[in-house]
XYZ file of C-alpha atoms in Angstrom:
254
model
C 4.854 -21.817 -15.525
C 8.744 -21.062 -14.906
C 9.049 -23.646 -10.873
C 9.647 -20.334 -8.906
C 6.533 -18.367 -10.806
C 4.681 -21.221 -9.486
C 6.688 -21.188 -5.784
C 5.473 -17.845 -5.429
C 1.569 -17.786 -6.434
C 1.438 -20.406 -3.875
C 2.927 -18.793 -0.939
C 1.411 -15.500 -1.820
C -1.870 -18.227 -2.183
C -1.263 -19.181 1.368
C -0.870 -15.764 2.732
C -3.457 -14.555 1.375
C -5.840 -16.515 2.315
C -3.772 -17.731 6.014
C -2.967 -21.502 4.780
C -0.290 -23.790 5.094
C 1.724 -24.077 1.739
C 1.075 -26.543 -0.978
C 4.003 -28.632 -0.400
C 4.261 -30.381 -4.173
C 6.365 -28.027 -5.902
C 8.524 -27.325 -2.977
C 9.980 -31.287 -3.172
C 12.372 -31.318 -5.500
C 12.956 -27.391 -5.173
C 17.073 -25.815 -6.239
C 18.448 -23.893 -4.672
C 18.558 -21.914 -7.843
C 15.032 -22.390 -7.937
C 14.376 -20.570 -4.819
C 16.791 -18.190 -5.673
C 14.845 -17.152 -8.308
C 12.067 -17.393 -6.384
C 13.226 -14.665 -3.953
C 14.650 -12.370 -6.720
C 10.943 -12.206 -7.824
C 9.261 -12.121 -5.031
C 11.641 -8.004 -4.461
C 11.001 -7.351 -8.069
C 6.951 -7.701 -7.943
C 7.069 -6.174 -3.984
C 5.675 -8.668 -2.605
C 8.694 -10.525 -0.386
C 7.693 -10.673 2.555
C 4.087 -11.447 1.970
C 5.591 -14.799 -0.189
C 8.066 -14.985 3.404
C 5.098 -16.074 5.453
C 3.881 -18.139 3.239
C 7.873 -19.916 3.145
C 6.824 -19.841 7.411
C 4.276 -21.658 6.155
C 6.250 -25.197 4.726
C 7.848 -27.839 6.259
C 11.061 -27.222 7.994
C 12.579 -29.194 5.913
C 11.275 -27.962 2.973
C 12.797 -24.052 3.835
C 15.334 -22.927 1.431
C 18.893 -23.646 2.021
C 19.669 -21.237 5.080
C 21.832 -18.062 3.439
C 18.730 -17.493 1.953
C 15.969 -17.386 4.638
C 18.953 -15.642 7.244
C 18.923 -12.948 4.209
C 15.064 -13.054 3.363
C 14.337 -12.732 7.504
C 16.641 -10.239 7.583
C 14.526 -8.143 5.006
C 11.884 -8.756 5.952
C 12.539 -7.467 9.495
C 13.469 -4.135 8.221
C 10.725 -3.325 6.366
C 9.028 -4.410 9.472
C 10.860 -1.372 10.448
C 9.970 1.173 7.950
C 5.894 -0.080 7.742
C 6.528 1.108 12.266
C 8.042 3.786 11.193
C 5.570 4.605 8.579
C 2.295 4.393 10.821
C 4.050 6.385 12.726
C 3.935 9.962 10.602
C 0.741 8.767 9.616
C -0.544 9.755 12.302
C 1.240 12.780 13.189
C -0.214 14.522 9.721
C -3.838 13.015 11.155
C -3.384 14.418 14.366
C -1.823 17.602 12.824
C -4.288 18.310 10.268
C -7.260 17.824 12.902
C -5.550 20.589 15.227
C -6.056 23.321 11.907
C -9.873 21.487 10.732
C -8.401 19.298 8.031
C -9.662 16.211 8.280
C -7.177 13.279 6.349
C -8.278 10.211 4.567
C -5.319 7.537 3.668
C -5.407 5.787 0.089
C -3.314 2.367 -0.797
C -0.504 2.149 1.773
C -0.632 2.334 5.790
C -4.627 2.810 5.374
C -5.364 -0.757 3.296
C -2.435 -2.456 4.664
C -4.826 -2.659 7.822
C -6.592 -4.931 5.500
C -3.963 -7.401 4.951
C -3.114 -11.119 7.518
C -0.738 -9.061 8.692
C -0.837 -5.447 7.361
C 3.623 -4.879 8.359
C 3.973 -6.619 5.407
C 1.679 -4.988 2.227
C 4.946 -2.977 1.041
C 5.015 0.211 0.232
C 6.526 3.165 -0.914
C 5.360 6.827 0.420
C 2.170 7.481 2.096
C -1.019 9.355 -0.178
C -2.899 10.744 1.891
C -6.263 13.108 0.732
C -7.432 15.784 3.225
C -10.495 17.165 2.823
C -12.774 19.565 4.886
C -13.549 18.604 8.736
C -16.043 20.881 9.756
C -17.828 24.049 7.756
C -15.098 26.558 8.337
C -13.545 26.246 4.558
C -14.947 24.403 1.793
C -12.224 21.239 1.286
C -10.086 22.805 -1.808
C -9.152 25.331 0.678
C -8.628 22.848 3.198
C -6.684 21.008 0.964
C -4.433 23.521 0.560
C -3.668 24.685 3.871
C -2.649 21.084 4.138
C 0.475 21.953 1.986
C 0.352 25.445 4.114
C 1.454 23.906 6.936
C 3.881 21.293 5.747
C 5.990 24.766 4.216
C 5.396 26.707 8.081
C 7.539 24.017 9.186
C 10.398 24.086 6.542
C 9.605 21.745 4.773
C 9.841 21.627 0.812
C 6.449 20.422 -0.977
C 6.413 20.239 -5.067
C 3.466 21.120 -6.823
C 5.683 20.905 -10.532
C 5.221 16.279 -10.938
C 1.414 15.990 -11.294
C -1.795 18.246 -10.809
C -2.898 14.698 -8.826
C -1.071 15.577 -5.643
C 0.936 17.417 -3.877
C 4.314 15.160 -2.244
C 6.740 15.916 0.099
C 9.195 14.238 2.897
C 7.771 14.216 6.527
C 10.298 12.780 8.805
C 12.173 11.446 5.597
C 9.449 9.400 5.243
C 7.838 10.816 1.568
C 3.787 11.243 1.790
C 1.696 12.825 -1.830
C -1.949 15.068 -0.678
C -4.274 14.237 -2.925
C -6.122 16.560 -4.443
C -7.584 14.022 -7.401
C -7.610 10.190 -6.827
C -7.417 9.862 -10.417
C -5.538 11.248 -13.470
C -7.470 13.754 -14.876
C -6.142 15.458 -16.468
C -4.855 12.510 -18.696
C -8.375 10.073 -19.764
C -11.185 11.698 -19.589
C -12.750 8.267 -17.943
C -10.925 9.285 -14.860
C -12.624 12.515 -15.265
C -15.915 10.848 -15.154
C -15.222 8.291 -12.508
C -13.478 11.285 -10.248
C -16.803 12.001 -9.342
C -17.679 8.386 -8.748
C -15.097 7.767 -6.179
C -15.973 11.881 -3.293
C -19.701 10.220 -3.393
C -18.809 7.024 -2.012
C -15.694 8.028 0.371
C -17.507 7.315 3.401
C -14.094 7.640 5.635
C -14.195 4.665 8.063
C -11.783 4.833 11.580
C -9.665 1.724 11.612
C -6.898 0.276 14.221
C -3.225 1.160 12.308
C -1.230 -0.124 15.750
C -2.756 1.514 18.541
C -3.767 4.359 16.437
C -6.441 4.524 14.357
C -6.996 6.611 11.227
C -9.323 6.361 8.856
C -9.191 4.977 5.781
C -12.225 4.501 2.688
C -14.982 2.681 2.623
C -14.964 -0.718 0.292
C -17.250 0.200 -2.357
C -14.121 3.014 -3.172
C -11.776 1.081 -1.953
C -13.110 -1.608 -5.021
C -13.606 0.961 -7.845
C -9.829 2.706 -6.686
C -7.226 -0.245 -6.300
C -8.473 -1.641 -9.898
C -8.304 2.308 -11.659
C -5.370 2.523 -9.570
C -3.668 -0.249 -11.266
C -4.732 -0.189 -14.681
C -2.874 3.639 -15.163
C 0.016 1.285 -14.509
C -0.495 -1.148 -17.197
C 1.594 1.465 -19.005
C 5.046 1.765 -16.835
C 4.418 -1.954 -15.008
C 2.303 -3.283 -13.258
C 2.555 -5.570 -10.470
C 1.978 -8.573 -7.870
C 1.275 -6.797 -5.694
C -0.712 -4.273 -6.581
C -3.386 -7.653 -6.919
C -2.902 -8.545 -4.115
C -4.616 -5.094 -3.049
C -7.511 -5.869 -4.551
C -7.281 -9.953 -3.445
C -7.373 -8.924 0.028
C -9.953 -6.527 -1.112
C -12.329 -9.900 -1.599
C -11.660 -11.757 0.910
C -12.480 -8.940 3.082
C -15.638 -7.464 1.511
C -16.768 -9.547 -2.154
C -17.185 -7.983 -5.163
């Protein structure tokens, strides 16, 4: 393993385990090593998480001031982005609740609540699974109504990309409303696991800032995060997928 890669893993270990960063690797780290480590963290979707590891190093072992400022500013931008995502996640949840629709948050802001610093879990969109909160309609009817409510707000809802979910932008933030958890139309094992996941949803409330959202059970997430990561093997498995798995193991064990 190259030195910048070893440095990145050391930073992530410190962040995920909330302990001091191992110093030996950084004593003779060059400016080039640090720059490569930073670029690798960005590419792998763990830049903010690695930043926590930087701050757990003695000041004398930090990268040069130019890189440190650049890194810190980008992390601050991600933290502000996360707050916007939290606000939208809560607004969507409350809107659907008014129409007897329950909203369970997958990955993204949902799994971020398991991280030591939730705003440092990077994500690209908000993934939700909507279903009936009562007995007035079926789960599929509630899911369809969730899309209709967005269209009634003059938002464009896209049904064409994949049968797994619809998608729309709410206040500029991408949202996926899942019809299924996995790509059941492409993999036979996914169709079998879909039923297992539905049996193990067991939604539970967690704090998201000053509000609450629903996330799936630990058993659901253990299965779902694994299968979701497996689906990325062809298109690109990244370190942020493995970090999701790590926080689950840290919190719940196997």
